[in-house]
GROMACS .gro file of C-alpha atoms in nm:
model
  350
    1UNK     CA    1  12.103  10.858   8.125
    2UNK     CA    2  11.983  10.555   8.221
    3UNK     CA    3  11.665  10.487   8.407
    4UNK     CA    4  11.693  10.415   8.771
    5UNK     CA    5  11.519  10.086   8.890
    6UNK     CA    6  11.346   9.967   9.242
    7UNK     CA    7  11.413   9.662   9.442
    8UNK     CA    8  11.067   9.575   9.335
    9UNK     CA    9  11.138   9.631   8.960
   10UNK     CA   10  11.454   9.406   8.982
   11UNK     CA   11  11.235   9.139   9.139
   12UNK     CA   12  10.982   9.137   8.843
   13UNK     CA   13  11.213   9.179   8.581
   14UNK     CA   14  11.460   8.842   8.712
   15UNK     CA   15  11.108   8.673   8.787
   16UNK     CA   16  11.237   8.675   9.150
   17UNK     CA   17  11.113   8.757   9.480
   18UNK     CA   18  11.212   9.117   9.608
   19UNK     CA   19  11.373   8.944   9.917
   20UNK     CA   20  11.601   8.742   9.670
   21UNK     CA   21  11.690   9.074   9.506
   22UNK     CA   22  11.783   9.197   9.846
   23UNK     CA   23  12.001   8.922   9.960
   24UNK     CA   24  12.179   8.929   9.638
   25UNK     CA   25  12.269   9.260   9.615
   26UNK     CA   26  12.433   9.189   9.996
   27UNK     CA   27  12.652   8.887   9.867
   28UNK     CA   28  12.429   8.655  10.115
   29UNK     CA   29  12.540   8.292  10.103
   30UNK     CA   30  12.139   8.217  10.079
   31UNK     CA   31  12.165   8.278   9.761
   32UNK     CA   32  12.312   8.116   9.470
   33UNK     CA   33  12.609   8.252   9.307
   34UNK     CA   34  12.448   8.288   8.966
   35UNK     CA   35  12.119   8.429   9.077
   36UNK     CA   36  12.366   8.659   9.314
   37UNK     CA   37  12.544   8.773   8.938
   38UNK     CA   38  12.283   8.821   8.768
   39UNK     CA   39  12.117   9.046   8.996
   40UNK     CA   40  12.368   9.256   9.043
   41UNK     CA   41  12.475   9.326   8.695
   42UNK     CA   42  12.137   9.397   8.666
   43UNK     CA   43  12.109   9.657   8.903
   44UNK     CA   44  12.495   9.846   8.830
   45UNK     CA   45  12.320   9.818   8.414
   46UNK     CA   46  11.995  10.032   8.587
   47UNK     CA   47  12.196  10.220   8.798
   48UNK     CA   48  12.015  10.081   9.112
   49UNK     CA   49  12.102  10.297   9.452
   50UNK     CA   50  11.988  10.143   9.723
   51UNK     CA   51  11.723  10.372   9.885
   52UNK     CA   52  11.720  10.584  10.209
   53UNK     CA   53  11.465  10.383  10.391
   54UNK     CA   54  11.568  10.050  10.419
   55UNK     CA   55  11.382   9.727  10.352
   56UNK     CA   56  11.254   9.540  10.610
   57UNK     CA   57  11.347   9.176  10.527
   58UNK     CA   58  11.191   8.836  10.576
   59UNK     CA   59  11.480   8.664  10.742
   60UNK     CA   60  11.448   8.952  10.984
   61UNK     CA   61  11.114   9.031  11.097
   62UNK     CA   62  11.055   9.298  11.393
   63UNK     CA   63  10.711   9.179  11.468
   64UNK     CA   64  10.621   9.554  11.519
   65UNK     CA   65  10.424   9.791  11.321
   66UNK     CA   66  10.467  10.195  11.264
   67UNK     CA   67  10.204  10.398  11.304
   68UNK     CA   68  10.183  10.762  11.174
   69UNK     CA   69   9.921  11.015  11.284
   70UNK     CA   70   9.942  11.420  11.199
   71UNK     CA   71   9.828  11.486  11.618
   72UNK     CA   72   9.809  11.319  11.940
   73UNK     CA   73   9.533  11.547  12.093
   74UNK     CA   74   9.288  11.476  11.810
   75UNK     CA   75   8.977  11.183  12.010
   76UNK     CA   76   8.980  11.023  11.666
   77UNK     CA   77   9.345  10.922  11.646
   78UNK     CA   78   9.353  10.793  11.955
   79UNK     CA   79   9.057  10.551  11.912
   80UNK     CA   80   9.235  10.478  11.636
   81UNK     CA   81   9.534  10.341  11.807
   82UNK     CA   82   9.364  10.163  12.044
   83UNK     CA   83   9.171   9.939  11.778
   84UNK     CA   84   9.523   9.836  11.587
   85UNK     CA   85   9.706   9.778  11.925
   86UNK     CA   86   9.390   9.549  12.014
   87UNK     CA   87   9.439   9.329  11.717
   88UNK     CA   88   9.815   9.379  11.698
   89UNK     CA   89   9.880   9.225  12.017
   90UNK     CA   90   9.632   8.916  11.956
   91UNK     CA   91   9.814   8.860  11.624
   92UNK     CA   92  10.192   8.895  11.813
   93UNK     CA   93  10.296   9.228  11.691
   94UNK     CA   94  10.394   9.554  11.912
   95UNK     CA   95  10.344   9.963  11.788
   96UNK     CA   96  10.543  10.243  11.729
   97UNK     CA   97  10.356  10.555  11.712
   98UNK     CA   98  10.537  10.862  11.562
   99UNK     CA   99  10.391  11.173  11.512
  100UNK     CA  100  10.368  11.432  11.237
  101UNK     CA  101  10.254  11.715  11.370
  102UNK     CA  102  10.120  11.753  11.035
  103UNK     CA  103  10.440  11.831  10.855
  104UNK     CA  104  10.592  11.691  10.581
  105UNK     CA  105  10.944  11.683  10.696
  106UNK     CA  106  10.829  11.505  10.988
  107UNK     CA  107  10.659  11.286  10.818
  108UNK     CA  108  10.948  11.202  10.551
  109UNK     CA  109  11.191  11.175  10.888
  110UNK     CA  110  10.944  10.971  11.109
  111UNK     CA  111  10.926  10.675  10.825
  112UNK     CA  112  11.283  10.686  10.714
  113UNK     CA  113  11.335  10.634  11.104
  114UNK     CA  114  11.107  10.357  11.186
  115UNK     CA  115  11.139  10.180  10.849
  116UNK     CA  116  11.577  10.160  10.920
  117UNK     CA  117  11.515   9.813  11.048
  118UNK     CA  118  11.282   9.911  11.350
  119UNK     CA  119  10.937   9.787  11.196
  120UNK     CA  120  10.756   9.564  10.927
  121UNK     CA  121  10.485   9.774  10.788
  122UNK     CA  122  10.340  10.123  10.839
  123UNK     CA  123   9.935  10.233  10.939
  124UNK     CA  124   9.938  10.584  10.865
  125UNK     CA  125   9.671  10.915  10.804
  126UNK     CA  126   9.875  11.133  10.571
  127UNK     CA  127   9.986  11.526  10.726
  128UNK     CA  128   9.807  11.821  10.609
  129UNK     CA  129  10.132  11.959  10.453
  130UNK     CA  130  10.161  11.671  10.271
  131UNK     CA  131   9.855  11.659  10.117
  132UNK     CA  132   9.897  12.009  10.013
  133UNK     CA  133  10.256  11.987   9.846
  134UNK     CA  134  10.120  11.652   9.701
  135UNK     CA  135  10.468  11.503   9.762
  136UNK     CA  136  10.413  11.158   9.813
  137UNK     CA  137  10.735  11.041   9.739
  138UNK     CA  138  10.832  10.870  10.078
  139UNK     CA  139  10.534  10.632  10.042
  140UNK     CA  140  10.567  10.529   9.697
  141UNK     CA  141  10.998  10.428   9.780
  142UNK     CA  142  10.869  10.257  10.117
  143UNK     CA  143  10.653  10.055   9.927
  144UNK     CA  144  10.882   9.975   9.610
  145UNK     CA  145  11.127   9.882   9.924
  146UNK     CA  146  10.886   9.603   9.989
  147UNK     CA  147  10.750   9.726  10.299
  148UNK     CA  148  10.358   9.743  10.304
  149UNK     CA  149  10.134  10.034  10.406
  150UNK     CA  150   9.778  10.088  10.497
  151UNK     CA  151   9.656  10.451  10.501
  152UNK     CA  152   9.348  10.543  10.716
  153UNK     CA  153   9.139  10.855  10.740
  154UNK     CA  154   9.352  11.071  10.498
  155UNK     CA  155   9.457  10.901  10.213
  156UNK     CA  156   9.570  10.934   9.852
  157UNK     CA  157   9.411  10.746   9.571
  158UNK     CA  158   9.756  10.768   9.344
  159UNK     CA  159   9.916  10.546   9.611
  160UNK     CA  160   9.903  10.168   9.584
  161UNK     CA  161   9.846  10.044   9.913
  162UNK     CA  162   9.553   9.885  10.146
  163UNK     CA  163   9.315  10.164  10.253
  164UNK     CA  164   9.058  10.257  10.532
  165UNK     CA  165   8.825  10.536  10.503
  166UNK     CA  166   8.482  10.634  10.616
  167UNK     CA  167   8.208  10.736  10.392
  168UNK     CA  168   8.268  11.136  10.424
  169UNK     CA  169   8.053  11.248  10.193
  170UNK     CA  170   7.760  11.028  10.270
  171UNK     CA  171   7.818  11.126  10.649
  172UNK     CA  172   7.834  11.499  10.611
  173UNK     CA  173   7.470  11.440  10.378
  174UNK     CA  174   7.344  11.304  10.640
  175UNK     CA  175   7.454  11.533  10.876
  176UNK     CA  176   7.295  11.820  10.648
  177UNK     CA  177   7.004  11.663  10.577
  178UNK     CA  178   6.895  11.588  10.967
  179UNK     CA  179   6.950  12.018  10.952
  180UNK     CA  180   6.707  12.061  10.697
  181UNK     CA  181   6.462  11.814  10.831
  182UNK     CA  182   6.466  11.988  11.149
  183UNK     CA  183   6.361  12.316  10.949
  184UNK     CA  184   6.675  12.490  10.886
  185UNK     CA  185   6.684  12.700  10.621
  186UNK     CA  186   7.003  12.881  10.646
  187UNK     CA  187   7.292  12.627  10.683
  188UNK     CA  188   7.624  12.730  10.710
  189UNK     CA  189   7.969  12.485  10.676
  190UNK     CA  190   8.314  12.546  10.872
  191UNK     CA  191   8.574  12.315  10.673
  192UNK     CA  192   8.884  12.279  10.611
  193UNK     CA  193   9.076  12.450  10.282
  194UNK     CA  194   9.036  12.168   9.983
  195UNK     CA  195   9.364  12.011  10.027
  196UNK     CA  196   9.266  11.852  10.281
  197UNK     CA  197   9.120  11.524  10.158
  198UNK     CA  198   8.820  11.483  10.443
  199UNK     CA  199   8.752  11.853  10.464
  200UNK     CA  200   8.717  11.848  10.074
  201UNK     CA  201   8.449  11.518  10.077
  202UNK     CA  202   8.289  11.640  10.390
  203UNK     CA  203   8.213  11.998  10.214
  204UNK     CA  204   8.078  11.799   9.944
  205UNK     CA  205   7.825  11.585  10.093
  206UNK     CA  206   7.703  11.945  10.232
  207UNK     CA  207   7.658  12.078   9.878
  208UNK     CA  208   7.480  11.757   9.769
  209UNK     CA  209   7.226  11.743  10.029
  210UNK     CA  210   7.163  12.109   9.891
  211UNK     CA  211   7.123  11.975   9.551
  212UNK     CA  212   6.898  11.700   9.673
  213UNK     CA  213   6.709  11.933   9.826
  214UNK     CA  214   6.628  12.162   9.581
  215UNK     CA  215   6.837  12.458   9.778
  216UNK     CA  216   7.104  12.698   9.671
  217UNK     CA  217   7.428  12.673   9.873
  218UNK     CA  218   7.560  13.081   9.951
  219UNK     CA  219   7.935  13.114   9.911
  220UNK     CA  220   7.925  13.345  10.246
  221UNK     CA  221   7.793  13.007  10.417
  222UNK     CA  222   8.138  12.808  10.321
  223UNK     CA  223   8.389  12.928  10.582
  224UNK     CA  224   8.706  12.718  10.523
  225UNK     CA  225   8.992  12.705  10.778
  226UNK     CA  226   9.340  12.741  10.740
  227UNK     CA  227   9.387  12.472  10.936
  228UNK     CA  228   9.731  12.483  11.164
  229UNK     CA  229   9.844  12.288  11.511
  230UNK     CA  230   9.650  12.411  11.768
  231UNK     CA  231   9.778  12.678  11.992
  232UNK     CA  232   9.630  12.972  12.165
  233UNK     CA  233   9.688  13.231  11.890
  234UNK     CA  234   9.511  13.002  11.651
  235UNK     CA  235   9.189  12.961  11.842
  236UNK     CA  236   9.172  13.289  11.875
  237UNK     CA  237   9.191  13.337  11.524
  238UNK     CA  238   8.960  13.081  11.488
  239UNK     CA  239   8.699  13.245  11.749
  240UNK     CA  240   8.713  13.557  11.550
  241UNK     CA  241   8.671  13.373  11.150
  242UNK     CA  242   8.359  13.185  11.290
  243UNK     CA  243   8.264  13.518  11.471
  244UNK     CA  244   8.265  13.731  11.149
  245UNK     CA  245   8.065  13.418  10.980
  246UNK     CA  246   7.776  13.482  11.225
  247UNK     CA  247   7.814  13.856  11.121
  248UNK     CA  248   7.818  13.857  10.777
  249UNK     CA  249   7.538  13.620  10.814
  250UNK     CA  250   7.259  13.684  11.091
  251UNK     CA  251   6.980  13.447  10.957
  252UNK     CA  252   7.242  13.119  10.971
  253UNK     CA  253   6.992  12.883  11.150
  254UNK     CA  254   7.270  12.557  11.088
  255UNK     CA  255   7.595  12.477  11.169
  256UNK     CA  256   7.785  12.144  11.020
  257UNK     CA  257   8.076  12.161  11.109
  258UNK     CA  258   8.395  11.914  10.978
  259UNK     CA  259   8.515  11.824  11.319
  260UNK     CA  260   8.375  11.872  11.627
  261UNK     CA  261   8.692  12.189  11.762
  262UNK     CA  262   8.506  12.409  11.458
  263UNK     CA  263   8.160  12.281  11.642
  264UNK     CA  264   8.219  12.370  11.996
  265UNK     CA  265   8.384  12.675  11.905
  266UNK     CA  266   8.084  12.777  11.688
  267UNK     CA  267   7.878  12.691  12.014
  268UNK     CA  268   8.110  12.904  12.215
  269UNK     CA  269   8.034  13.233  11.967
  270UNK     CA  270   7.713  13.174  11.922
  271UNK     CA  271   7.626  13.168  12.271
  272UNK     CA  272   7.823  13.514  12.279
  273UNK     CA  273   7.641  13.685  12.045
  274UNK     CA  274   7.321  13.579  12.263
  275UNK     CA  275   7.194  13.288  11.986
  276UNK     CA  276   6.973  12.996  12.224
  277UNK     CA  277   7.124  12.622  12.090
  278UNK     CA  278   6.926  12.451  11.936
  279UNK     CA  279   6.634  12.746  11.950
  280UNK     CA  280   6.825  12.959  11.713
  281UNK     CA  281   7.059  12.788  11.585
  282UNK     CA  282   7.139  12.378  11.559
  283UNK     CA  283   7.505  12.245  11.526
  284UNK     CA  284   7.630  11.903  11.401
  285UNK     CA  285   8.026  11.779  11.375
  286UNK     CA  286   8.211  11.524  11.219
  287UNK     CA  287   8.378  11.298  11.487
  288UNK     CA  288   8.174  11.168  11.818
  289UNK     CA  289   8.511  11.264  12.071
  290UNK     CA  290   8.516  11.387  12.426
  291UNK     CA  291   8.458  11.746  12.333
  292UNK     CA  292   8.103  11.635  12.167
  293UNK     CA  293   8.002  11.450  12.493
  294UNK     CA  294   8.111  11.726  12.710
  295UNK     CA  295   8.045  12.043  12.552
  296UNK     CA  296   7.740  12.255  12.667
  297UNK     CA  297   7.482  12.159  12.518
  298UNK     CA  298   7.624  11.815  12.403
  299UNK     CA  299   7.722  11.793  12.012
  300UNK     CA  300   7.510  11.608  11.800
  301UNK     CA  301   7.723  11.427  11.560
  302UNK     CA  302   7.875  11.158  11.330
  303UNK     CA  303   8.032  10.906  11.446
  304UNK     CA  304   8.334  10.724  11.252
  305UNK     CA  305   8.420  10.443  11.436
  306UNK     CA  306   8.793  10.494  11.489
  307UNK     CA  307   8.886  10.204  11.696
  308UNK     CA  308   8.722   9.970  11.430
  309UNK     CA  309   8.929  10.195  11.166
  310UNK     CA  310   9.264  10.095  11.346
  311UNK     CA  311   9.120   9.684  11.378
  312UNK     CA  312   9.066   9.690  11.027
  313UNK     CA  313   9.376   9.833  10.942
  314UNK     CA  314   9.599   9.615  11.158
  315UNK     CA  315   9.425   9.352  10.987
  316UNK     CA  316   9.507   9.415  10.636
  317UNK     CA  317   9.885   9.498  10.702
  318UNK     CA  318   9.923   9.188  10.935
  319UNK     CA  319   9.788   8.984  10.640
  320UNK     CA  320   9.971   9.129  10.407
  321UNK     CA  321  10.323   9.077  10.591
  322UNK     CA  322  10.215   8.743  10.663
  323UNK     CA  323  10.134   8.664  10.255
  324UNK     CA  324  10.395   8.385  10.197
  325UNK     CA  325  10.683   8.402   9.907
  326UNK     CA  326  10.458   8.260   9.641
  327UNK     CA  327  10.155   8.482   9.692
  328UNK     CA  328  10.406   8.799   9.694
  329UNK     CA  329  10.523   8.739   9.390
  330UNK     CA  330  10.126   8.724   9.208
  331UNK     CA  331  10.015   9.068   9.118
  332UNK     CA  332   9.906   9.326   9.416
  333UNK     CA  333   9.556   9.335   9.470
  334UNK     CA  334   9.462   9.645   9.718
  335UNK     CA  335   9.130   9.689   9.929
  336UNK     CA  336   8.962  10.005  10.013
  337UNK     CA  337   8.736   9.905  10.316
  338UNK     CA  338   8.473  10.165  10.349
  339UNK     CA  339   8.295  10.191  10.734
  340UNK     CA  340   7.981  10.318  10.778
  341UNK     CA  341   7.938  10.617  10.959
  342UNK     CA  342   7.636  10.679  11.253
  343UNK     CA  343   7.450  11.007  11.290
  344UNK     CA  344   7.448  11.014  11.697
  345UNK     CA  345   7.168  11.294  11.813
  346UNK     CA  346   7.250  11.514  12.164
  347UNK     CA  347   7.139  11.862  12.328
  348UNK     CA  348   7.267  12.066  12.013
  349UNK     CA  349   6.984  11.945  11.744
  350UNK     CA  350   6.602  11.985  11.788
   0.00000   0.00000   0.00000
């Protein structure tokens, strides 16, 4: 059988651009009939198919970018958005948001959707489901399609594309270290299972700052979620796994939790089972949102900077797109741009 062969693989094997490929392979009178020939007995020799989401062409540029996230509730996503609208609309472009819901199928259908001819590029943080079936295959044809992405947030390093990520575990050290300085000695974690990609770092930079520390990290102390879309049945579940934590565990002093839901539901238990915050016991989260500010006491946490996140990746695709023909045809360099995270202090730390 013979192999099957990408747009992109034509291109480099002709020593033509993947647009050329394209047009070819359409019988457009832009190109010549001997490049138009060749190309095509190329492809029917490789048994090229064209694919199921569609390439977004020069000659016909949507000026719009898709955008991806796995929920619409979540602070963080939406600060997100609002930094790659910001430099979207400077740079001429307009966004599509679709949404996940963090499922895979939704996922797969959302880009196969948007990429038909109704956008240039994705910016997209990669569903839970997806990250735990480890099907990726939807990115890799979008981008052998010749359409560019940049993952944020949640991202997978076997994917070549433009990146944007905070420093998790350096963040959630910090986070567990500002515990321990403030004389906790039993520390607990609420996480998310290892799949997920942040939940996985975060939990990391917690045992580290053990390590660092010279203190042994307790399995009981690692409570990791089965994460799901919120609903009422699941934070009730989740009331009663971070309820049996405190049980199982009555010296826990520390809380870090991965995002600040786990955190103010902590708060909420604690407070039930008569613990004083921060006499008893302190609390820190991942992600500075609206529940942190609001929550009684306020969350002490880390902030990520979403809305420079989404500037930074509007950036990179926008360049990309805007790479002319001879500079897509050189080799693909990709950047991983790391931001800084901030460890922002409130009511629920000493």
């Amino acid at each position: 059988m013979k192999r099957k062969v990408t747009l992109k693989q034509i291109a480099k094997e002709l020593d033509v651009s993947i647009s050329t490929v394209s047009k070819a392979l359409r019988n457009s009178i832009e190109i010549s009939e001997d490049t138009r020939q060749k190309v095509q007995a190329f492809a029917k020799l490789y048994n090229y198919r064209p694919n199921n989401i569609a390439l977004s062409l020069k000659n016909r540029k949507t000026k719009t970018i898709g955008i991806i996230i796995p929920e619409i509730v979540h602070h963080f996503f939406s600060k997100v958005i609002t930094g790659i609208e910001l430099v979207a609309n400077k740079r001429g472009y307009n966004v599509i948001v679709g949404l996940s819901n963090e499922s895979f199928d939704k996922e797969v259908i959302n880009m196969q959707m948007l990429a038909n001819g109704s956008i240039d590029g994705f910016i997209l943080s990669i569903s839970k489901e997806t990250l735990q079936q480890q099907d990726y295959h939807h990115f890799t044809e979008t981008i052998n399609q010749g359409m560019p992405i940049v993952m944020f947030d949640r991202v997978v390093n076997e994917i070549p594309c433009d990146k944007v990520i905070v420093d998790d575990v350096k963040g959630a050290k910090k986070a567990v270290e500002k515990l321990i300085s403030n004389g906790c000695k039993n520390i607990a974690i609420i996480t998310t299972k290892d799949y997920v990609s942040v939940g996985k770092l975060r939990t990391q930079g917690y045992l580290e700052a053990f390590e660092e520390h010279k203190l042994h990290p307790k399995a009981s102390l690692i409570l990791k979620i089965e994460d799901k879309l919120l609903s009422d049945d699941h934070l009730d579940a989740l009331e009663k796994e971070i309820e049996q934590l405190f049980k199982s565990n009555k010296s826990i002093d520390g809380i870090f939790a991965v995002n600040e839901l786990y955190a103010v539901t902590a708060i909420k238990v604690a407070r039930k089972l008569g613990l004083e915050i921060p006499e008893s016991l302190q609390v820190i989260s991942f992600t500075d949102g609206v529940l942190s500010k609001h929550s009684t006491p306020s969350l002490t946490t880390v902030r990520q900077h979403g809305q420079q996140i989404g500037e930074k990746a509007a950036d990179l695709l926008i360049n990309r797109l805007e790479l002319d023909e001879t500079e897509e045809e050189e080799e693909e360099i990709y950047e991983t741009v790391v931001i800084e995270t901030d460890l922002i202090e409130r009511e629920s730390t000493k």
